[in-house]
Coordinates of C-alpha atoms and ligand atoms in Angstrom, one line a residue:
X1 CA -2.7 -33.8 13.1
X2 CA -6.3 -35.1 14.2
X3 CA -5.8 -33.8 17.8
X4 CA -7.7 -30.6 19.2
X5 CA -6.4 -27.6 18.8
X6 CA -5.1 -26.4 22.3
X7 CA -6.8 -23.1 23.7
X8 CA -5.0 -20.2 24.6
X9 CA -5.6 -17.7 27.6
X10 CA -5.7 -14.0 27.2
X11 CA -3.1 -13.9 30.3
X12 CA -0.7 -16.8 28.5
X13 CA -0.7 -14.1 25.3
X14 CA -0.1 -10.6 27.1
X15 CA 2.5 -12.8 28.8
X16 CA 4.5 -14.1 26.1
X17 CA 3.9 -10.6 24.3
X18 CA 6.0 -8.4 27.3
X19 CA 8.3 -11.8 28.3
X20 CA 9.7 -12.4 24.6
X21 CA 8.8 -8.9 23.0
X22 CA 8.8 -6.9 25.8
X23 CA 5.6 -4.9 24.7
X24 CA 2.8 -4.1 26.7
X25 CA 0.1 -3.9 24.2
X26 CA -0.7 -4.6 20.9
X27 CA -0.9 -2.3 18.1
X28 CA -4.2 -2.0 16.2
X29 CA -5.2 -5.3 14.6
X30 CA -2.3 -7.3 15.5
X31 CA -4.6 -8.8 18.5
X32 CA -7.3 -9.4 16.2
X33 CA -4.7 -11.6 13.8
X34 CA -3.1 -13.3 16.3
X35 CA -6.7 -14.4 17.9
X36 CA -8.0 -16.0 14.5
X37 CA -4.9 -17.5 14.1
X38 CA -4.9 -19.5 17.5
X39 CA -8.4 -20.6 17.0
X40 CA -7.6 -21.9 14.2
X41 CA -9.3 -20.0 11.1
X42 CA -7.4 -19.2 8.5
X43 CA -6.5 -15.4 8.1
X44 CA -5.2 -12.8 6.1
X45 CA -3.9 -9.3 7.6
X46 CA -3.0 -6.2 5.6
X47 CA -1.5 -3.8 7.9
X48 CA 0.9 -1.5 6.7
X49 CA 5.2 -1.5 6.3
X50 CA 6.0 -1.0 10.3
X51 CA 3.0 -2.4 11.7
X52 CA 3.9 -5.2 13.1
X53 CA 3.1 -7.9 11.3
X54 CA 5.6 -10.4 11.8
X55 CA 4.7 -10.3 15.8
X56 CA 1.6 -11.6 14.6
X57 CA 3.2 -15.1 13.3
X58 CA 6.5 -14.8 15.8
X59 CA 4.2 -14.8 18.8
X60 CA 1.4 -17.7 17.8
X61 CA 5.0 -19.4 16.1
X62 CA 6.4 -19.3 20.3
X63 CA 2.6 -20.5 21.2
X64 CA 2.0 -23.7 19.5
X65 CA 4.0 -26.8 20.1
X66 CA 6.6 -28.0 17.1
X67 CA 7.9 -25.8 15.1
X68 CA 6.7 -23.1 12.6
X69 CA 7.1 -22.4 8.9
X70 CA 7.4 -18.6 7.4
X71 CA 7.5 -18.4 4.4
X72 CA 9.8 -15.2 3.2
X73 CA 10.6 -13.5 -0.5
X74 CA 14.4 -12.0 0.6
X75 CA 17.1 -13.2 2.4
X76 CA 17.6 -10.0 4.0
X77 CA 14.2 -10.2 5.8
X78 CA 14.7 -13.4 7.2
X79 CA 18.1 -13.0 8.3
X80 CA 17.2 -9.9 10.2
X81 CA 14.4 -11.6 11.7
X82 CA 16.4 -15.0 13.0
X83 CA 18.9 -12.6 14.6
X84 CA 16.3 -10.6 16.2
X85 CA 14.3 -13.8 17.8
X86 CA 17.6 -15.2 18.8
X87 CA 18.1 -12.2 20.2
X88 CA 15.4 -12.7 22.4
X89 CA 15.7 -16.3 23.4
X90 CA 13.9 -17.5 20.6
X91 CA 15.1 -21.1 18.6
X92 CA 14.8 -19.5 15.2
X93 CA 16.5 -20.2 12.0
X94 CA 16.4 -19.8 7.9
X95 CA 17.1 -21.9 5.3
X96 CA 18.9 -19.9 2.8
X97 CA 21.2 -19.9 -0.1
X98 CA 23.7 -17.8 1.0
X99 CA 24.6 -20.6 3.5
X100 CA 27.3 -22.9 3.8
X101 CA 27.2 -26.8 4.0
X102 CA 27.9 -26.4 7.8
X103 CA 26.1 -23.8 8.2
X104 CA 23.2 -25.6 6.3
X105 CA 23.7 -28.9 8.2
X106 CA 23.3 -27.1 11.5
X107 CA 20.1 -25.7 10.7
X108 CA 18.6 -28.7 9.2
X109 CA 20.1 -30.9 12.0
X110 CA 18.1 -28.5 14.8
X111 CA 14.9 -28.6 12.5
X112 CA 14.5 -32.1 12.5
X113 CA 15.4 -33.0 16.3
X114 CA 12.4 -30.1 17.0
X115 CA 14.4 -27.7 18.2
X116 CA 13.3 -24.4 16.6
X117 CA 10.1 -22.7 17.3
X118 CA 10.8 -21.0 13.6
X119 CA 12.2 -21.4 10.9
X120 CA 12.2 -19.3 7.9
X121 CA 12.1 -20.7 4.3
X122 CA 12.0 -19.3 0.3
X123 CA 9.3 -20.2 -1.7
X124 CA 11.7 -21.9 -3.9
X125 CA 12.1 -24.0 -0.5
X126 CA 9.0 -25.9 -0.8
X127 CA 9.8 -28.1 -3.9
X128 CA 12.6 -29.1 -2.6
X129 CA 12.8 -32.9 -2.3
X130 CA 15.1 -32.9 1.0
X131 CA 13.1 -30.7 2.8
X132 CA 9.8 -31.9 2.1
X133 CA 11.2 -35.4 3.7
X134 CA 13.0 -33.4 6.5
X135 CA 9.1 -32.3 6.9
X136 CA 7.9 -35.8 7.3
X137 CA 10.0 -35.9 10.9
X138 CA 8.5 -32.7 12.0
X139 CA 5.5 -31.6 13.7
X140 CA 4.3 -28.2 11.6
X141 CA 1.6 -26.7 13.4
X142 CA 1.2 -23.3 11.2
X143 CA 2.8 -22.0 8.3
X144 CA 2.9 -18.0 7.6
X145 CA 3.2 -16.3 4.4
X146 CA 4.7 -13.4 4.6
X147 CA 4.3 -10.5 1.9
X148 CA 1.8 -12.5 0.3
X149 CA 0.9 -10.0 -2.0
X150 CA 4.3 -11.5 -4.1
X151 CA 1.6 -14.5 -5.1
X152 CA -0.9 -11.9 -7.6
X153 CA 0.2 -12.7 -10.9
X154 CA -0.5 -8.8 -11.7
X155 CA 0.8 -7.6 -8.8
X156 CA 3.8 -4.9 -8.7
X157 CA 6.0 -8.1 -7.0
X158 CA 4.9 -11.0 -8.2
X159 CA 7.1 -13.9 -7.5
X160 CA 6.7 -17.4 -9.6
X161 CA 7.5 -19.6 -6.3
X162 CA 4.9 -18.4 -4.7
X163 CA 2.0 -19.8 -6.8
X164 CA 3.9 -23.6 -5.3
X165 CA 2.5 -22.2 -1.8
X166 CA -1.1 -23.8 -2.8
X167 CA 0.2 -27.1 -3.5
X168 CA 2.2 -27.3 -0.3
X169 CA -0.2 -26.1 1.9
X170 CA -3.0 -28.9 0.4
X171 CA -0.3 -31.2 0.9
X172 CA 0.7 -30.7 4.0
X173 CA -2.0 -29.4 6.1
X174 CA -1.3 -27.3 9.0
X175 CA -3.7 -26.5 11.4
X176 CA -2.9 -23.0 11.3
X177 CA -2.4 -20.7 8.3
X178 CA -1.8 -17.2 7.9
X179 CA -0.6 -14.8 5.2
X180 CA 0.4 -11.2 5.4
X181 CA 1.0 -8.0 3.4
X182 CA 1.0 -4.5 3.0
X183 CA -0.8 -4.0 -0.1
X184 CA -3.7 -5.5 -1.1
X185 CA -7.3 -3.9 -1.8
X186 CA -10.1 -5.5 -1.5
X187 CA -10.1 -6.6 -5.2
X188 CA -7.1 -8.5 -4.6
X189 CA -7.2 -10.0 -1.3
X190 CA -10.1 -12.2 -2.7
X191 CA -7.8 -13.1 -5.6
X192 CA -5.0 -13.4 -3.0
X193 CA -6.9 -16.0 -0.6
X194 CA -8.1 -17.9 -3.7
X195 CA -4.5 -17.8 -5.4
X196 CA -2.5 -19.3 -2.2
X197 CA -6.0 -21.8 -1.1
X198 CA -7.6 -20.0 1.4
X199 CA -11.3 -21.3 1.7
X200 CA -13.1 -18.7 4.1
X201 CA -10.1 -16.6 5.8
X202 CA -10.5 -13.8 8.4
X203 CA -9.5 -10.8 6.8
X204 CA -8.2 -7.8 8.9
X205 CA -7.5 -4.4 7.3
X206 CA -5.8 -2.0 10.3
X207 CA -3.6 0.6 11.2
X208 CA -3.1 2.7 7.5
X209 CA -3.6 6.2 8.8
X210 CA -0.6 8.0 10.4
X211 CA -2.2 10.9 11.5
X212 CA 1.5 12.7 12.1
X213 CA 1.9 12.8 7.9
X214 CA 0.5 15.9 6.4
X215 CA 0.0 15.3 2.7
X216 CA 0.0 17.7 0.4
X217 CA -0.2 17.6 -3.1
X218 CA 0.1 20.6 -5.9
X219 CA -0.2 20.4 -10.0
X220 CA 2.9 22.2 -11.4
X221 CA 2.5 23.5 -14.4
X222 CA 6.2 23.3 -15.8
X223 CA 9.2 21.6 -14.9
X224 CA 10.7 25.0 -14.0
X225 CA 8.1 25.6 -11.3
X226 CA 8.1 22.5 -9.7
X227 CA 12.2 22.7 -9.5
X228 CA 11.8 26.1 -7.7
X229 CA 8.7 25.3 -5.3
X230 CA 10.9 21.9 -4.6
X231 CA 13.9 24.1 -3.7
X232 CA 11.8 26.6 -1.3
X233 CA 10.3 23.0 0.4
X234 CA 13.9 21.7 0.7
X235 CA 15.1 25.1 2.5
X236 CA 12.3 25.5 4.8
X237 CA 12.2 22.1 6.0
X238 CA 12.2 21.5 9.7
X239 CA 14.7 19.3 11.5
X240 CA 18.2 18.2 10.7
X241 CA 17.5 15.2 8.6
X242 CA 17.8 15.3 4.9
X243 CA 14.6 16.2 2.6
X244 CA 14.0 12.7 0.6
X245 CA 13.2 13.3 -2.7
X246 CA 11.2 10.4 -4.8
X247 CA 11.9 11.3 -8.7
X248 CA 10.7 9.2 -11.8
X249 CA 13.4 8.4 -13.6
X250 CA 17.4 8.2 -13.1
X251 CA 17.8 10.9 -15.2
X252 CA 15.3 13.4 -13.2
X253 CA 17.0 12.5 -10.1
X254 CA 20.3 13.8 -11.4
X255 CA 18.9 16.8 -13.1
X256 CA 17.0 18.0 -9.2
X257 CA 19.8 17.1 -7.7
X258 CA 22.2 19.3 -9.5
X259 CA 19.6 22.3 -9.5
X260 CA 19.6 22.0 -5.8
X261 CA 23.3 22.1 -5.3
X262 CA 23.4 25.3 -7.8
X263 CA 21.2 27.0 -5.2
X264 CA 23.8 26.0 -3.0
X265 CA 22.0 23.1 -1.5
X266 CA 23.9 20.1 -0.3
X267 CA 22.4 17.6 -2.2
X268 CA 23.2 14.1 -3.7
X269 CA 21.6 11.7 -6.3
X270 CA 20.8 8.2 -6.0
X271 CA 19.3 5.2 -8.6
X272 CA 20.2 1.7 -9.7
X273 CA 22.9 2.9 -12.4
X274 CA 25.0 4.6 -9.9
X275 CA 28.2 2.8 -8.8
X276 CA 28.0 1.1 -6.0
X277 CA 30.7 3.1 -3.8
X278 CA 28.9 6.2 -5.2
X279 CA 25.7 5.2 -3.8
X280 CA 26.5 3.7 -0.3
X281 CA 28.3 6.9 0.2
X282 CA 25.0 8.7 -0.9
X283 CA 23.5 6.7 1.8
X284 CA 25.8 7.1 4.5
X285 CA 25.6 10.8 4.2
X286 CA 21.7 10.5 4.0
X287 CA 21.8 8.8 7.5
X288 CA 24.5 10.6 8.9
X289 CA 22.3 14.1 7.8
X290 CA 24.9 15.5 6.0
X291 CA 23.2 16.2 3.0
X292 CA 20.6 18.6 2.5
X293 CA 18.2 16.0 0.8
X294 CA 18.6 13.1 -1.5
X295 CA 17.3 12.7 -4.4
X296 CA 16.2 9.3 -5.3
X297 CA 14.3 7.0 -7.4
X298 CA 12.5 3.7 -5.7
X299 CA 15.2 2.1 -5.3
X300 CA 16.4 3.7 -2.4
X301 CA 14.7 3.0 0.9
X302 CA 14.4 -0.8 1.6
X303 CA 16.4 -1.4 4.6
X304 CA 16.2 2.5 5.6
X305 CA 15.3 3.2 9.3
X306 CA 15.7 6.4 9.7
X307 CA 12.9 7.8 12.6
X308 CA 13.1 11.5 11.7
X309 CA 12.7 12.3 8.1
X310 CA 10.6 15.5 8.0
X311 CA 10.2 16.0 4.4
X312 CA 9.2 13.6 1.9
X313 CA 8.6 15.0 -1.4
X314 CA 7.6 13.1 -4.7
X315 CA 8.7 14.9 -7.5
X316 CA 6.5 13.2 -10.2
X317 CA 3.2 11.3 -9.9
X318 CA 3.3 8.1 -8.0
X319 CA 2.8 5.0 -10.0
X320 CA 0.0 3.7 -7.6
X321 CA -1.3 3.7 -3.9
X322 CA 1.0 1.0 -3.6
X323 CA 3.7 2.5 -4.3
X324 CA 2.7 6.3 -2.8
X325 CA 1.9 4.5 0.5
X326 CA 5.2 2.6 1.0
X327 CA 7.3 5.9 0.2
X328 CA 5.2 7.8 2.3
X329 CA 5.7 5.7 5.1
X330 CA 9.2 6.2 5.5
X331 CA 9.0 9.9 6.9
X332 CA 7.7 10.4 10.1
X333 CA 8.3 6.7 11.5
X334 CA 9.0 8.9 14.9
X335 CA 5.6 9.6 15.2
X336 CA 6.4 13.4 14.8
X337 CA 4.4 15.5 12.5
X338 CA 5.8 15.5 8.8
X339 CA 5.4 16.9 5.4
X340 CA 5.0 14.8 2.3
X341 CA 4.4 16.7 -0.8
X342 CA 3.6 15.1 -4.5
X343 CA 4.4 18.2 -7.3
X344 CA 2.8 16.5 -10.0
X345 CA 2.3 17.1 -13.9
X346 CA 0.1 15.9 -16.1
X347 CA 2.9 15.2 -18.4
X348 CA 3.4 12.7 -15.6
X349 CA 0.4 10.9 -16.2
X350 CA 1.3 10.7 -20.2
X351 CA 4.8 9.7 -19.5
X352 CA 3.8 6.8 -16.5
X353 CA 1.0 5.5 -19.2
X354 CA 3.6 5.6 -21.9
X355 CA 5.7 3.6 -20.3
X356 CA 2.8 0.7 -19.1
X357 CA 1.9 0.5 -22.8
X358 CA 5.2 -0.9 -23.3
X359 CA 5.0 -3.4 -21.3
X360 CA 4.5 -6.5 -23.1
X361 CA 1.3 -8.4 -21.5
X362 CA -2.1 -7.2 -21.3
X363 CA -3.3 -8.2 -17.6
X364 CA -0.4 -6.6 -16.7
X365 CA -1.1 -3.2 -18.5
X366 CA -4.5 -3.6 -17.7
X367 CA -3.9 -3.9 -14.2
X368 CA -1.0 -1.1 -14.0
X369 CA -3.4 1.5 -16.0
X370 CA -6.1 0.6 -13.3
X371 CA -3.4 1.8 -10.4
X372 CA -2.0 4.8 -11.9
X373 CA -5.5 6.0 -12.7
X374 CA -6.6 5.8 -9.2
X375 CA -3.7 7.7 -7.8
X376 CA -4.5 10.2 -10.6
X377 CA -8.0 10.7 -9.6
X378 CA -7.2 11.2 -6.2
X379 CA -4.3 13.9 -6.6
X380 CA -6.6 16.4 -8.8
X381 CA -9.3 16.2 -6.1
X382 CA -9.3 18.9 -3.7
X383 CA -10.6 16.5 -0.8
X384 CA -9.2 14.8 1.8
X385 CA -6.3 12.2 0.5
X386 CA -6.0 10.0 3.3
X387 CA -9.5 9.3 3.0
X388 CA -8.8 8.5 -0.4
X389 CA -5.6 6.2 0.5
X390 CA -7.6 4.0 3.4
X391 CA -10.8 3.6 0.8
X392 CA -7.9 2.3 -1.4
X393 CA -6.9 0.0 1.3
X394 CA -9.7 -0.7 2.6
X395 CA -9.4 0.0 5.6
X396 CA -12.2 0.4 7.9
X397 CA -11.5 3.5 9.6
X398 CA -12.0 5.5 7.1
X399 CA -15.4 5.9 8.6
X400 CA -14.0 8.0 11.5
X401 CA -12.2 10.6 9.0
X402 CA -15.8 11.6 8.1
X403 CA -14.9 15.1 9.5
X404 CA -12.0 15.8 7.7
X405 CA -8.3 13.9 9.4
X406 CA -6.8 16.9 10.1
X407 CA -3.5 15.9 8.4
X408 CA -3.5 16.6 4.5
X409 CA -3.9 19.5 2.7
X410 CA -7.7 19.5 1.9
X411 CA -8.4 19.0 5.5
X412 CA -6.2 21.4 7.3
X413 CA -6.6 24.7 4.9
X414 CA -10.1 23.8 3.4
X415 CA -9.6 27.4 1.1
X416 CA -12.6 26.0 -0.5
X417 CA -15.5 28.3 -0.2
X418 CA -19.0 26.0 -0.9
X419 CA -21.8 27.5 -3.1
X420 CA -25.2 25.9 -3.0
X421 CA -26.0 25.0 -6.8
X422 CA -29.0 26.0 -9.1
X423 CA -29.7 26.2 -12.3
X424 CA -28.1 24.8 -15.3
X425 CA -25.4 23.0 -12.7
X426 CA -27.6 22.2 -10.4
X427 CA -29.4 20.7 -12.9
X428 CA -26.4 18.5 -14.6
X429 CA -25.9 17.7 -10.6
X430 CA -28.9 16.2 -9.6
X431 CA -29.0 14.2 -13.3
X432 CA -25.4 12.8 -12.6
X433 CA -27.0 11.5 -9.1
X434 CA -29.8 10.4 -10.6
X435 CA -28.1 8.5 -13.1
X436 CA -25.7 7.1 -10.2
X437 CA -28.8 5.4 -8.4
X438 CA -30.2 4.0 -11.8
X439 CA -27.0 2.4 -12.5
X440 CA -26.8 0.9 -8.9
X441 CA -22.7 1.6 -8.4
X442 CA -21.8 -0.8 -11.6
X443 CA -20.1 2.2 -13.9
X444 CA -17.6 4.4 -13.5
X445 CA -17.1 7.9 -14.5
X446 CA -16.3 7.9 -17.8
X447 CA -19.2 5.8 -18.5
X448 CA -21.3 7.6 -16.6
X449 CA -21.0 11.0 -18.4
X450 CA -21.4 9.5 -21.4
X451 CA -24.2 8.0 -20.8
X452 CA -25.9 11.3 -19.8
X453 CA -24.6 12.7 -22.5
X454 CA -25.9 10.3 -24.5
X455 CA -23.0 8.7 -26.4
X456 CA -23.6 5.9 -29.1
X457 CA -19.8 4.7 -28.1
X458 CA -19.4 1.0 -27.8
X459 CA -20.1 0.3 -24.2
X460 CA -22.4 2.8 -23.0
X461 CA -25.9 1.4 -22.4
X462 CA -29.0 3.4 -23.7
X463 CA -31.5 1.8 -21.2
X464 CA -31.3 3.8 -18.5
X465 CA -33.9 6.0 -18.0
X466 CA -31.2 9.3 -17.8
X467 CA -29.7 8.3 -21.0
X468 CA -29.4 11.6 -23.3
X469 CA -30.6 14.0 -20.7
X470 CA -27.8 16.2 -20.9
X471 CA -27.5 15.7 -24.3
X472 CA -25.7 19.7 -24.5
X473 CA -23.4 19.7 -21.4
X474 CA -19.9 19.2 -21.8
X475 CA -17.8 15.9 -21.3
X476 CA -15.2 17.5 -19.2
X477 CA -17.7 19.8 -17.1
X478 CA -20.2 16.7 -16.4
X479 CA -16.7 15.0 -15.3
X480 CA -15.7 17.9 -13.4
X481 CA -18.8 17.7 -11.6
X482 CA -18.5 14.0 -11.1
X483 CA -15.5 14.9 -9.1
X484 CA -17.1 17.5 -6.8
X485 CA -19.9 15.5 -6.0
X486 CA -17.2 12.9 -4.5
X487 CA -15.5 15.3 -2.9
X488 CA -18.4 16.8 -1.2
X489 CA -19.6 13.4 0.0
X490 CA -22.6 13.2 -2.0
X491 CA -21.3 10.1 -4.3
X492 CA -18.7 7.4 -3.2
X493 CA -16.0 4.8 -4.4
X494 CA -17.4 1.6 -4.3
X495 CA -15.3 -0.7 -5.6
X496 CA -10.9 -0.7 -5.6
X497 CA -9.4 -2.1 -8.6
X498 CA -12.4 -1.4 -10.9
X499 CA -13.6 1.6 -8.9
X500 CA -17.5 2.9 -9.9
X501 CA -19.2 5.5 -8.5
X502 CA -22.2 4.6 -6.0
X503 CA -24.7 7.3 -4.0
X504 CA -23.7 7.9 -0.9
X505 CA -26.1 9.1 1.9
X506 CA -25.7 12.9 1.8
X507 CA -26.5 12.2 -2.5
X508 CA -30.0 10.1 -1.6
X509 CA -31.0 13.2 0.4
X510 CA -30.0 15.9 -2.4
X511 CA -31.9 13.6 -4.7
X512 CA -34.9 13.4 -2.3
X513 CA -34.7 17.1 -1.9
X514 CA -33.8 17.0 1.8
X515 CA -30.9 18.6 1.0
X516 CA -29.1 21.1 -1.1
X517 CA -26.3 20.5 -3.2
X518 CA -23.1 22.9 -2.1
X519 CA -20.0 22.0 -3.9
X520 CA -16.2 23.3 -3.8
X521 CA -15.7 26.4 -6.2
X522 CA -12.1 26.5 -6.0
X523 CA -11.1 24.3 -9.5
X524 CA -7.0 25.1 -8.5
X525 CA -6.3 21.5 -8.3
X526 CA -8.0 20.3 -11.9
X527 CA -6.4 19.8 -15.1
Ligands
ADP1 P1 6.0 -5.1 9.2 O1 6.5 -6.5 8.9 O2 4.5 -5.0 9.4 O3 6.5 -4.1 8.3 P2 7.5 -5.4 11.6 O4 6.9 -6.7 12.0 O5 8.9 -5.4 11.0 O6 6.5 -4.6 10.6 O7 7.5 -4.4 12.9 C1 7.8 -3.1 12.8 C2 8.3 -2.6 14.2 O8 7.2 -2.5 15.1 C3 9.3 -3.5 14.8 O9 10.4 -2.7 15.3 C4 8.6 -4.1 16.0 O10 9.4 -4.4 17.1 C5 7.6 -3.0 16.3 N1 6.3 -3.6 17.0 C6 5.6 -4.6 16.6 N2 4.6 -4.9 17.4 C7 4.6 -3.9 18.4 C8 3.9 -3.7 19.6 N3 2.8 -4.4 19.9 N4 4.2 -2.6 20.3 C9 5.3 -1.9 20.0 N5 6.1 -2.1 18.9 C10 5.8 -3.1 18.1
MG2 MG1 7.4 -7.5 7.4

């Protein structure tokens, strides 16, 4: 594979793109994928569930001469993806082992004449001894991994075959490699690329803000309340589709469930223990909108297409970004403008951190404690949460949500009222900034405040220059504050999986005195 890498036109791409898709355009980043792909640099793109990702393998796949690999974690997802090429005139197929031998045969016969533009492989796949000589007979211009995010050995899907990936790629050699997912931050897309062999990939980070979801999110303070505030969301609901309903555990699905239907609500339950007539009946109702809503736990929704959901409600605190993100997504995929409403507990937060202290390895718990607590953070801020969610992702246009994004609850009914600081707070304020630029965005929060405070705990260095100088204030108020002065812009996130707190531009000029320091009084959303 010593040749030069043919060029491809702008006009030979928009072609393909409305002759085989049918689309005009491209949707944000897909362009930008599909370009570093062709050229021949190795990329990586996280762009949400529904993006469009697989276009951006499927078209450089119809491209380039000989046939392409994907690699794919399910079945389902390949299966549904050969139909749809062949659908469109494509030569596509998948290896798979819910085949036949004829079936099999067929596939393999086509593969090694050249045939297919795609074809569609497990990990598992790629020790296999007959397909790495079928391999030998075929020219293999690019191979795509698809939900590489199933390669992080932490990760909320991590999938053994996947770590083979490296070893196959080195071996083999494409000229084009590509590998795509919906979740990774920033943290672990460096630990991705190094994980599957990627030397210096183009990463692209696109298209996570759907400005037609209003978040909301509200601390309940019992199980009573957020049963009845859940019942007046589920009645005042727009539209005819069913409220989905995201619950913790089997058991509090049941138990919403059936407090709905005594308020004369026409609602159903659904988690892994049901029977299985019980629950595709569940979700043929769901579909069909004859229920009222559905209460669910995660295992409902893969495979769901439903455009019009207008009420997504999780009734317990999301696990991580990850997970919030995905279950948000599926309201709204019609564009129109939806509600999605977390009614969260701290008892959640005790419960969810339980449970990952069960779990028997310590990256793993590590890791899983470092999720949940970001998702925490965010949800007792009063400031804007998709801000929060593309920060997580990092996705670059966060920078245009500067001005609020008009779509969650901080943004659209800011009830906040602002009063400019002095005295004793804005004393503690300007030490916590001060402290901030000292420590150069390396500590978090919890560190930070003790170090003001001046705590001889293990892991709280004495050498900078504001250790002790609040040696009165109170842990919780210094962290309260912490959390105001992110929410009013004045310090920032740096850093996803170990986030720390940095100064961001409006805190230089507080600290400079160019500026005052006006923070949120409203403390509704705290614990
Ligand atoms: P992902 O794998 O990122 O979750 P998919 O590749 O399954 O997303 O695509 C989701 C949907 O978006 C599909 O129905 C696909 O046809 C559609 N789609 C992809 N690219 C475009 C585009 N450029 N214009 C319009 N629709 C698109
Ligand atoms: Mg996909």
């Amino acid at each position: 594979m010593s040749a030069q890498p043919p060029s491809y036109g702008r006009q030979q791409v928009y072609g393909y793109l409305k002759r085989y898709f049918g689309f005009d355009d491209f949707r944000l980043g897909q362009a930008d994928v599909i370009r570093s792909i062709l050229s021949g640099k190795e990329a990586i793109a996280v762009l949400p569930t529904g993006g469009g990702k697989s276009l951006c393998y499927q078209l450089p796949a119809i491209l380039m001469p000989g046939t392409s690999l994907v690699i794919s974690p399910l079945i389902a997802l390949m299966r549904d993806q050969v139909m749809a090429l062949r659908q469109r005139g494509i030569p596509a197929a998948s290896i798979d082992s819910s085949q036949d031998y004829a079936e099999r045969e067929a596939v393999e016969q086509a593969f090694v004449e050249g045939q297919l533009k795609l074809l569609y492989v497990s990990p598992e796949r790629l020790n296999a001894q007959r397909f790495l000589d079928m391999l030998q007979l075929v020219e293999v211009p690019f191979v795509a991994v698809d939900e590489a995010h199933c390669v992080l050995r932490w990760g909320h899907e991590f999938r053994e075959a996947y770590l083979g990936i490296r070893p196959f790629l080195d071996a083999l050699k494409p000229r084009h490699v590509a590998a795509f997912t919906a979740t990774a931050t920033p943290q672990l897309r460096s630990e991705l690329a190094e994980t599957l062999g990627l030397k210096d990939p183009d990463v692209y980070v696109r298209g996570f803000f759907r400005s037609n979801l209003h978040l909301e999110h509200e601390k309940m303070a019992s199980e009573a309340a957020r049963h009845k505030k859940l019942l007046q969301l589920v009645r005042g609901r727009s539209g005819n589709a069913p409220a989905l309903i995201y619950a913790a555990t089997r058991q509090a699905t049941e138990d919403a469930a059936a407090m709905l239907c005594r308020a004369g609500v026409n609602a159903s339950f659904y988690h892994g223990g049901c029977e299985s007539d019980y629950r595709s009946r569940a979700q043929d109702e769901f579909v069909a909108d004859e229920l009222d809503a559905l209460v669910a736990t995660n295992a409902f929704g893969m495979g769901i297409d439903k455009p019009d959901l207008r009420l997504l409600v999780h009734l317990s605190l999301p696990r991580s970004f990850e997970d919030y993100y995905q279950e948000v997504g599926r309201a709204g995929r019609d564009g129109k403008d939806s509600q999605v409403v977390t009614l969260w507990r701290g008892a959640d937060y005790r419960t969810q951190s339980f449970l990952i202290d069960q779990q028997p390895d310590p990256g793993y718990r590590e890791a899983a404690m470092r999720r949940l607590n970001r998702m925490y953070d965010a949800l007792r801020s009063t400031h804007c949460v998709w801000k929060r969610v593309l920060e997580y992702f990092g996705d670059p246009d966060v920078a245009a949500l500067d001005r609020g994004c008009n779509a969650c609850v901080g943004c659209r009914n800011p009830k906040r009222e602002l009063r400019s600081l002095d005295g004793k707070d804005l004393k503690s304020c300007l030490a916590i900034l001060t402290c901030v630029k000292q420590l150069d965005g390396r500590f978090g929060r919890a560190r930070i405040v003790k170090i003001l405070k001046g705590s001889k705990a293990q892991g709280v260095p004495d050498w900078p220059d504001s250790y002790g100088s609040l040696p009165k204030a109170r842990l919780a108020d210094l962290e309260s504050f912490c959390q105001k002065l992110l929410d009013g812009g004045y310090l920032e996130v740096v850093g996803s999986e170990y986030p720390t707190l940095g100064l961001a531009a409006r805190g230089c000029s507080a600290l400079e005195g160019a500026e005052e320091i006006a923070i949120a009084m409203s403390s509704s959303a705290h614990s």
